[in-house]
Structure formats: C-alpha cells, structure tokens
PDB file of C-alpha atoms in Angstrom:
ATOM      1  CA  GLN A   1      20.926   4.548  14.018  1.00 85.00           C
ATOM      2  CA  ALA A   2      18.914   5.835  11.028  1.00 95.00           C
ATOM      3  CA  ARG A   3      15.187   5.530  10.486  1.00 96.00           C
ATOM      4  CA  TYR A   4      14.412   3.514   7.184  1.00 96.00           C
ATOM      5  CA  ARG A   5      17.832   1.909   7.344  1.00 97.00           C
ATOM      6  CA  ASP A   6      18.133   0.414  10.919  1.00 97.00           C
ATOM      7  CA  ALA A   7      15.486  -1.653  12.912  1.00 96.00           C
ATOM      8  CA  LEU A   8      14.259   0.939  15.400  1.00 96.00           C
ATOM      9  CA  PHE A   9      11.031  -0.857  16.180  1.00 97.00           C
ATOM     10  CA  THR A  10      10.586  -4.238  17.858  1.00 96.00           C
ATOM     11  CA  GLY A  11       6.923  -4.756  16.946  1.00 97.00           C
ATOM     12  CA  VAL A  12       4.614  -4.705  14.072  1.00 98.00           C
ATOM     13  CA  THR A  13       0.920  -4.164  14.061  1.00 98.00           C
ATOM     14  CA  VAL A  14      -1.024  -6.055  11.349  1.00 98.00           C
ATOM     15  CA  THR A  15      -4.604  -5.504  10.284  1.00 98.00           C
ATOM     16  CA  ARG A  16      -5.812  -8.094   7.864  1.00 98.00           C
ATOM     17  CA  ASP A  17      -8.406  -8.396   5.071  1.00 98.00           C
ATOM     18  CA  ILE A  18      -9.121  -4.570   4.710  1.00 98.00           C
ATOM     19  CA  PRO A  19     -11.423  -4.166   1.629  1.00 98.00           C
ATOM     20  CA  TYR A  20      -9.850  -1.654  -0.842  1.00 98.00           C
ATOM     21  CA  GLY A  21     -12.027  -2.197  -3.924  1.00 97.00           C
ATOM     22  CA  SER A  22     -14.139  -4.564  -5.978  1.00 97.00           C
ATOM     23  CA  ALA A  23     -14.427  -5.620  -9.462  1.00 96.00           C
ATOM     24  CA  ILE A  24     -15.891  -8.321 -11.656  1.00 96.00           C
ATOM     25  CA  SER A  25     -14.014 -11.743 -11.199  1.00 96.00           C
ATOM     26  CA  PRO A  26     -12.995 -13.263 -14.489  1.00 94.00           C
ATOM     27  CA  LYS A  27     -13.336 -16.683 -12.923  1.00 92.00           C
ATOM     28  CA  THR A  28     -16.807 -16.423 -11.247  1.00 94.00           C
ATOM     29  CA  ASN A  29     -18.159 -13.535 -13.419  1.00 95.00           C
ATOM     30  CA  THR A  30     -19.459 -12.015 -10.011  1.00 97.00           C
ATOM     31  CA  THR A  31     -18.282  -9.004  -7.933  1.00 97.00           C
ATOM     32  CA  GLU A  32     -15.098  -9.825  -5.988  1.00 97.00           C
ATOM     33  CA  VAL A  33     -14.153  -7.731  -3.038  1.00 98.00           C
ATOM     34  CA  LEU A  34     -10.307  -6.954  -3.223  1.00 98.00           C
ATOM     35  CA  ARG A  35      -8.517  -7.052   0.144  1.00 98.00           C
ATOM     36  CA  LEU A  36      -5.221  -6.103   1.658  1.00 98.00           C
ATOM     37  CA  ASP A  37      -3.192  -6.651   4.850  1.00 98.00           C
ATOM     38  CA  HIS A  38      -1.805  -3.490   6.411  1.00 98.00           C
ATOM     39  CA  PHE A  39       1.344  -3.440   8.504  1.00 98.00           C
ATOM     40  CA  THR A  40       2.670  -0.587  10.512  1.00 98.00           C
ATOM     41  CA  PRO A  41       5.433  -0.237  13.204  1.00 98.00           C
ATOM     42  CA  THR A  42       3.974  -0.749  16.569  1.00 98.00           C
ATOM     43  CA  GLY A  43       4.003   2.570  18.507  1.00 96.00           C
ATOM     44  CA  ASP A  44       5.131   4.801  15.662  1.00 97.00           C
ATOM     45  CA  THR A  45       4.068   8.348  15.767  1.00 94.00           C
ATOM     46  CA  GLU A  46       5.685   9.686  12.497  1.00 96.00           C
ATOM     47  CA  LYS A  47       3.029  11.151  10.132  1.00 95.00           C
ATOM     48  CA  LEU A  48       4.805  11.154   6.806  1.00 97.00           C
ATOM     49  CA  ARG A  49       6.210   7.629   6.339  1.00 98.00           C
ATOM     50  CA  PRO A  50       7.029   5.873   3.027  1.00 98.00           C
ATOM     51  CA  ALA A  51       4.758   3.021   1.997  1.00 98.00           C
ATOM     52  CA  VAL A  52       5.424  -0.059   0.041  1.00 98.00           C
ATOM     53  CA  VAL A  53       2.781  -2.142  -1.818  1.00 98.00           C
ATOM     54  CA  LEU A  54       3.639  -5.875  -1.970  1.00 98.00           C
ATOM     55  CA  VAL A  55       2.231  -8.024  -4.833  1.00 98.00           C
ATOM     56  CA  HIS A  56       2.553 -11.828  -4.755  1.00 98.00           C
ATOM     57  CA  GLY A  57       3.264 -14.079  -7.746  1.00 96.00           C
ATOM     58  CA  GLY A  58       1.539 -17.181  -8.919  1.00 96.00           C
ATOM     59  CA  GLY A  59       1.218 -16.863 -12.698  1.00 94.00           C
ATOM     60  CA  PHE A  60      -1.867 -14.662 -12.531  1.00 96.00           C
ATOM     61  CA  THR A  61      -3.723 -17.790 -11.616  1.00 96.00           C
ATOM     62  CA  GLY A  62      -2.812 -18.523  -8.056  1.00 96.00           C
ATOM     63  CA  GLY A  63      -1.031 -16.994  -5.001  1.00 96.00           C
ATOM     64  CA  ASP A  64      -2.052 -15.012  -2.051  1.00 96.00           C
ATOM     65  CA  LYS A  65      -1.105 -11.944   0.025  1.00 97.00           C
ATOM     66  CA  ASN A  66      -0.263 -14.074   2.902  1.00 95.00           C
ATOM     67  CA  HIS A  67       2.772 -15.632   1.351  1.00 93.00           C
ATOM     68  CA  ARG A  68       5.554 -16.098   3.976  1.00 93.00           C
ATOM     69  CA  TYR A  69       8.231 -13.973   2.052  1.00 92.00           C
ATOM     70  CA  LEU A  70       5.761 -10.999   1.783  1.00 95.00           C
ATOM     71  CA  LYS A  71       5.025 -11.072   5.492  1.00 95.00           C
ATOM     72  CA  ARG A  72       8.912 -11.354   6.108  1.00 96.00           C
ATOM     73  CA  PHE A  73       9.443  -8.222   4.035  1.00 96.00           C
ATOM     74  CA  ALA A  74       6.633  -6.287   5.574  1.00 98.00           C
ATOM     75  CA  ASP A  75       8.112  -7.134   8.987  1.00 98.00           C
ATOM     76  CA  LEU A  76      11.622  -6.015   8.055  1.00 97.00           C
ATOM     77  CA  ALA A  77      10.333  -2.905   6.467  1.00 98.00           C
ATOM     78  CA  CYS A  78       8.036  -1.973   9.307  1.00 98.00           C
ATOM     79  CA  LYS A  79      10.653  -2.368  11.858  1.00 98.00           C
ATOM     80  CA  ARG A  80      12.776   0.220   9.954  1.00 98.00           C
ATOM     81  CA  GLY A  81       9.671   2.663   9.963  1.00 98.00           C
ATOM     82  CA  TYR A  82       8.015   1.898   6.735  1.00 98.00           C
ATOM     83  CA  VAL A  83       4.262   1.142   6.339  1.00 98.00           C
ATOM     84  CA  ALA A  84       3.590  -1.948   4.154  1.00 98.00           C
ATOM     85  CA  VAL A  85       0.399  -3.472   2.460  1.00 98.00           C
ATOM     86  CA  SER A  86       0.189  -6.873   0.924  1.00 98.00           C
ATOM     87  CA  ILE A  87      -2.588  -6.984  -1.650  1.00 98.00           C
ATOM     88  CA  ASN A  88      -4.841  -9.695  -3.272  1.00 98.00           C
ATOM     89  CA  TYR A  89      -5.814  -9.068  -6.858  1.00 97.00           C
ATOM     90  CA  ARG A  90      -8.218 -10.832  -9.174  1.00 97.00           C
ATOM     91  CA  LEU A  91      -6.903 -14.213 -10.526  1.00 97.00           C
ATOM     92  CA  LEU A  92      -7.415 -15.537 -14.010  1.00 96.00           C
ATOM     93  CA  PRO A  93      -9.010 -18.955 -14.839  1.00 95.00           C
ATOM     94  CA  SER A  94      -5.899 -19.774 -17.001  1.00 95.00           C
ATOM     95  CA  ARG A  95      -2.556 -18.191 -17.840  1.00 91.00           C
ATOM     96  CA  PRO A  96      -2.969 -14.871 -19.700  1.00 91.00           C
ATOM     97  CA  LYS A  97      -2.712 -14.836 -23.331  1.00 88.00           C
ATOM     98  CA  SER A  98      -2.725 -11.101 -23.861  1.00 86.00           C
ATOM     99  CA  LEU A  99      -1.825  -7.769 -22.240  1.00 84.00           C
ATOM    100  CA  ALA A 100      -5.561  -7.236 -21.806  1.00 86.00           C
ATOM    101  CA  GLU A 101      -5.824 -10.004 -19.376  1.00 89.00           C
ATOM    102  CA  ILE A 102      -2.926  -8.724 -17.271  1.00 89.00           C
ATOM    103  CA  LEU A 103      -4.464  -5.295 -17.091  1.00 92.00           C
ATOM    104  CA  ILE A 104      -7.265  -6.735 -14.927  1.00 93.00           C
ATOM    105  CA  SER A 105      -4.564  -7.263 -12.184  1.00 95.00           C
ATOM    106  CA  VAL A 106      -2.925  -3.900 -13.006  1.00 95.00           C
ATOM    107  CA  ALA A 107      -6.225  -2.155 -12.422  1.00 95.00           C
ATOM    108  CA  ASP A 108      -6.493  -3.757  -8.901  1.00 97.00           C
ATOM    109  CA  PHE A 109      -3.038  -2.793  -8.064  1.00 97.00           C
ATOM    110  CA  LYS A 110      -3.682   0.770  -9.074  1.00 96.00           C
ATOM    111  CA  ALA A 111      -6.842   0.902  -6.952  1.00 97.00           C
ATOM    112  CA  ALA A 112      -4.679  -0.347  -3.942  1.00 98.00           C
ATOM    113  CA  VAL A 113      -2.282   2.575  -4.497  1.00 98.00           C
ATOM    114  CA  ARG A 114      -5.083   4.951  -4.652  1.00 97.00           C
ATOM    115  CA  TYR A 115      -6.554   3.429  -1.502  1.00 98.00           C
ATOM    116  CA  LEU A 116      -3.232   4.250   0.185  1.00 98.00           C
ATOM    117  CA  ARG A 117      -3.414   7.840  -0.918  1.00 98.00           C
ATOM    118  CA  LYS A 118      -7.119   8.094   0.176  1.00 98.00           C
ATOM    119  CA  ASN A 119      -6.113   7.085   3.629  1.00 98.00           C
ATOM    120  CA  ALA A 120      -2.789   8.553   3.804  1.00 98.00           C
ATOM    121  CA  SER A 121      -3.449  10.897   6.857  1.00 97.00           C
ATOM    122  CA  THR A 122      -5.043   8.039   8.809  1.00 97.00           C
ATOM    123  CA  TRP A 123      -2.205   5.592   8.319  1.00 98.00           C
ATOM    124  CA  GLY A 124       0.615   8.190   8.312  1.00 98.00           C
ATOM    125  CA  ILE A 125       1.708   7.722   4.798  1.00 98.00           C
ATOM    126  CA  ASP A 126       3.606  10.194   2.602  1.00 98.00           C
ATOM    127  CA  LYS A 127       1.525  10.437  -0.514  1.00 98.00           C
ATOM    128  CA  ASP A 128       4.690  11.243  -2.610  1.00 98.00           C
ATOM    129  CA  ARG A 129       6.782   8.291  -1.381  1.00 98.00           C
ATOM    130  CA  ILE A 130       5.043   5.024  -2.409  1.00 98.00           C
ATOM    131  CA  ALA A 131       6.907   2.023  -3.623  1.00 98.00           C
ATOM    132  CA  CYS A 132       5.991  -1.402  -4.819  1.00 98.00           C
ATOM    133  CA  LEU A 133       7.635  -4.729  -4.693  1.00 98.00           C
ATOM    134  CA  GLY A 134       6.410  -7.660  -6.770  1.00 97.00           C
ATOM    135  CA  SER A 135       7.549 -11.072  -7.477  1.00 95.00           C
ATOM    136  CA  SER A 136       6.966 -12.997 -10.795  1.00 95.00           C
ATOM    137  CA  ALA A 137       3.411 -12.185 -11.850  1.00 96.00           C
ATOM    138  CA  GLY A 138       3.370  -9.584  -9.079  1.00 97.00           C
ATOM    139  CA  ALA A 139       6.567  -7.928 -10.578  1.00 96.00           C
ATOM    140  CA  TYR A 140       4.923  -7.831 -14.004  1.00 95.00           C
ATOM    141  CA  ILE A 141       1.893  -5.935 -12.400  1.00 96.00           C
ATOM    142  CA  CYS A 142       4.067  -3.394 -10.815  1.00 96.00           C
ATOM    143  CA  MET A 143       6.229  -2.851 -13.959  1.00 95.00           C
ATOM    144  CA  GLU A 144       3.064  -2.537 -16.307  1.00 94.00           C
ATOM    145  CA  ALA A 145       1.426  -0.220 -13.685  1.00 94.00           C
ATOM    146  CA  ALA A 146       4.547   1.914 -13.394  1.00 95.00           C
ATOM    147  CA  TYR A 147       5.829   2.173 -16.943  1.00 94.00           C
ATOM    148  CA  GLY A 148       3.269   0.444 -19.305  1.00 88.00           C
ATOM    149  CA  ASN A 149       1.249   3.767 -19.747  1.00 68.00           C
ATOM    150  CA  THR A 150      -1.860   1.595 -20.067  1.00 68.00           C
ATOM    151  CA  GLY A 151      -4.271   3.745 -18.176  1.00 64.00           C
ATOM    152  CA  ALA A 152      -5.779   0.749 -16.474  1.00 67.00           C
ATOM    153  CA  GLY A 153      -8.392   2.121 -14.060  1.00 74.00           C
ATOM    154  CA  GLY A 154     -11.504   0.859 -12.286  1.00 86.00           C
ATOM    155  CA  SER A 155     -11.521  -1.456  -9.251  1.00 95.00           C
ATOM    156  CA  GLY A 156     -12.138   1.587  -6.775  1.00 95.00           C
ATOM    157  CA  ASN A 157     -10.962   4.834  -5.296  1.00 96.00           C
ATOM    158  CA  PRO A 158     -11.286   7.205  -8.091  1.00 94.00           C
ATOM    159  CA  GLY A 159      -9.924  10.655  -7.790  1.00 94.00           C
ATOM    160  CA  TYR A 160      -6.623   9.740  -6.340  1.00 96.00           C
ATOM    161  CA  ARG A 161      -3.066   9.322  -8.024  1.00 95.00           C
ATOM    162  CA  ASP A 162      -2.064   5.819  -8.721  1.00 95.00           C
ATOM    163  CA  ASP A 163       1.600   6.428  -9.547  1.00 95.00           C
ATOM    164  CA  VAL A 164       4.446   4.910  -7.526  1.00 97.00           C
ATOM    165  CA  GLN A 165       8.042   6.412  -6.990  1.00 98.00           C
ATOM    166  CA  VAL A 166      10.059   3.113  -6.746  1.00 97.00           C
ATOM    167  CA  VAL A 167       9.679  -0.231  -8.271  1.00 97.00           C
ATOM    168  CA  ILE A 168      11.403  -3.376  -6.946  1.00 97.00           C
ATOM    169  CA  ASP A 169      11.068  -6.206  -9.554  1.00 97.00           C
ATOM    170  CA  LEU A 170      11.784  -9.731  -8.297  1.00 96.00           C
ATOM    171  CA  TRP A 171      12.038 -12.096 -11.236  1.00 94.00           C
ATOM    172  CA  GLY A 172       9.269 -10.409 -13.372  1.00 93.00           C
ATOM    173  CA  ALA A 173       9.522  -8.571 -16.688  1.00 89.00           C
ATOM    174  CA  LEU A 174       7.933  -5.796 -18.763  1.00 88.00           C
ATOM    175  CA  LEU A 175       6.143  -6.773 -21.973  1.00 83.00           C
ATOM    176  CA  ASP A 176       7.805  -3.812 -23.797  1.00 86.00           C
ATOM    177  CA  PRO A 177      10.909  -2.491 -21.966  1.00 87.00           C
ATOM    178  CA  LYS A 178      10.984   0.370 -24.609  1.00 89.00           C
ATOM    179  CA  VAL A 179       8.054   2.050 -22.708  1.00 89.00           C
ATOM    180  CA  ILE A 180      10.337   3.032 -19.819  1.00 90.00           C
ATOM    181  CA  GLN A 181      11.167   6.702 -19.944  1.00 87.00           C
ATOM    182  CA  GLY A 182      14.008   8.437 -18.036  1.00 86.00           C
ATOM    183  CA  ASN A 183      11.889  10.601 -15.833  1.00 89.00           C
ATOM    184  CA  GLU A 184       9.946   7.683 -14.389  1.00 92.00           C
ATOM    185  CA  ALA A 185      10.189   5.696 -11.110  1.00 95.00           C
ATOM    186  CA  PRO A 186      13.686   4.259 -10.404  1.00 96.00           C
ATOM    187  CA  LEU A 187      13.736   0.487 -10.824  1.00 96.00           C
ATOM    188  CA  MET A 188      15.721  -2.372  -9.026  1.00 97.00           C
ATOM    189  CA  ILE A 189      15.773  -5.732 -10.682  1.00 96.00           C
ATOM    190  CA  ILE A 190      16.603  -8.973  -8.802  1.00 96.00           C
ATOM    191  CA  HIS A 191      16.571 -11.897 -11.217  1.00 95.00           C
ATOM    192  CA  GLY A 192      18.591 -15.181 -11.507  1.00 93.00           C
ATOM    193  CA  THR A 193      20.340 -16.032 -14.863  1.00 90.00           C
ATOM    194  CA  LEU A 194      19.207 -19.563 -14.358  1.00 92.00           C
ATOM    195  CA  ASP A 195      15.567 -18.754 -14.378  1.00 91.00           C
ATOM    196  CA  THR A 196      13.829 -20.996 -17.008  1.00 89.00           C
ATOM    197  CA  ILE A 197      10.400 -19.449 -16.526  1.00 86.00           C
ATOM    198  CA  VAL A 198      10.861 -15.750 -16.919  1.00 85.00           C
ATOM    199  CA  PRO A 199      13.434 -14.551 -19.363  1.00 78.00           C
TER     200      PRO A 199
END
C-alpha cells in the first residue's frame, strides 16, 4: 500500500466554516466573511502533506462549499493522506460579463491558498504541494488563478504565496488559453464533448 494512492485511513475529521478572509460583497455592498471547510485524515501524524483546494461551481451566482461531490472528493483524498479544504467565495448578483467580475472570485481563491500556507505548520501541509480542483465556475477560478497572470489580490492573508502546483479542471475553461506557459502548474482537464454550456 502507498500513501496518496491507497486508502490508508478509515476516518476523516471535518472542521466547518473556518473564516479565511473577508471582502466587500458585490451582492450586498457590505463586508462578507469568507469561509472554508477543513478535512484531514483522522489520526494522521504526517507533517508535510499535499493539500487540495476544492472550488464549487454555480455560474458565479450560486453554489456552495457543501456540495455533495466536493465532500465526496475530500473524503476520498483524505483517506489517502491528503488535506482538503472546500471554500466559499463571493457570488455575483448576475452572470459575469467581464474578466474583472470573475477576478473577484479569483481574489478569494488566492486568499484561501495563502491561508493554507499561513497555517501550514498547524495543519501539517507541505507549502510546495498545493493543488486545486474546481468544477464549472470553480474551474474557471482555478484556471485564472493559476495561469491568468492577473495579479488578483486582496481578500486576506497578505505576505504568503498564492500559487498552486497542480490544477484539475472539471468542465471549466480559461478565457485566454494562450496565457499558459510551459513552466507552470500541470493541468488535468475532464470535460464532456456534449457539454452545451461550457465549450
């Protein structure tokens, strides 16, 4: 059996609704506290574990970190020795019409990655092995954060790196694929050819 490949742990410990940052909500124009759920293998003593940030879909206007498939993925990952967090990010009042609107969510995602590095020693995370997995709008966020070179900041935890080492894109896209460079994070895309929403 091999750690990170096989299910070596039987239990997963979950801590919900941890504040990881804050920013002005485009829906209410008031400060919104950004929260995440933290998943870890029960009883694990490893100090340098890879982590994965899970980002829900919902067209940038809906969705939630508690979606059942994100919880299922977190469970599968943690039983193999990973740490996982599922994040909420600021939602828009209507579908985005520009990259600038999407960058609000990207800024929140990057704040979550910085939060993981800020708490790496407490949570037993390897700062140099952080991945992200997003679906639909969540995949757009992961892709823009990893490859967009947008410099979206804010939302909290300044002074820490916000880069990721792996991107898993579930039926999302990148607004300009030409921005991807050969020395950036490896990318895995899972996408159906019959998708009528995301090309």
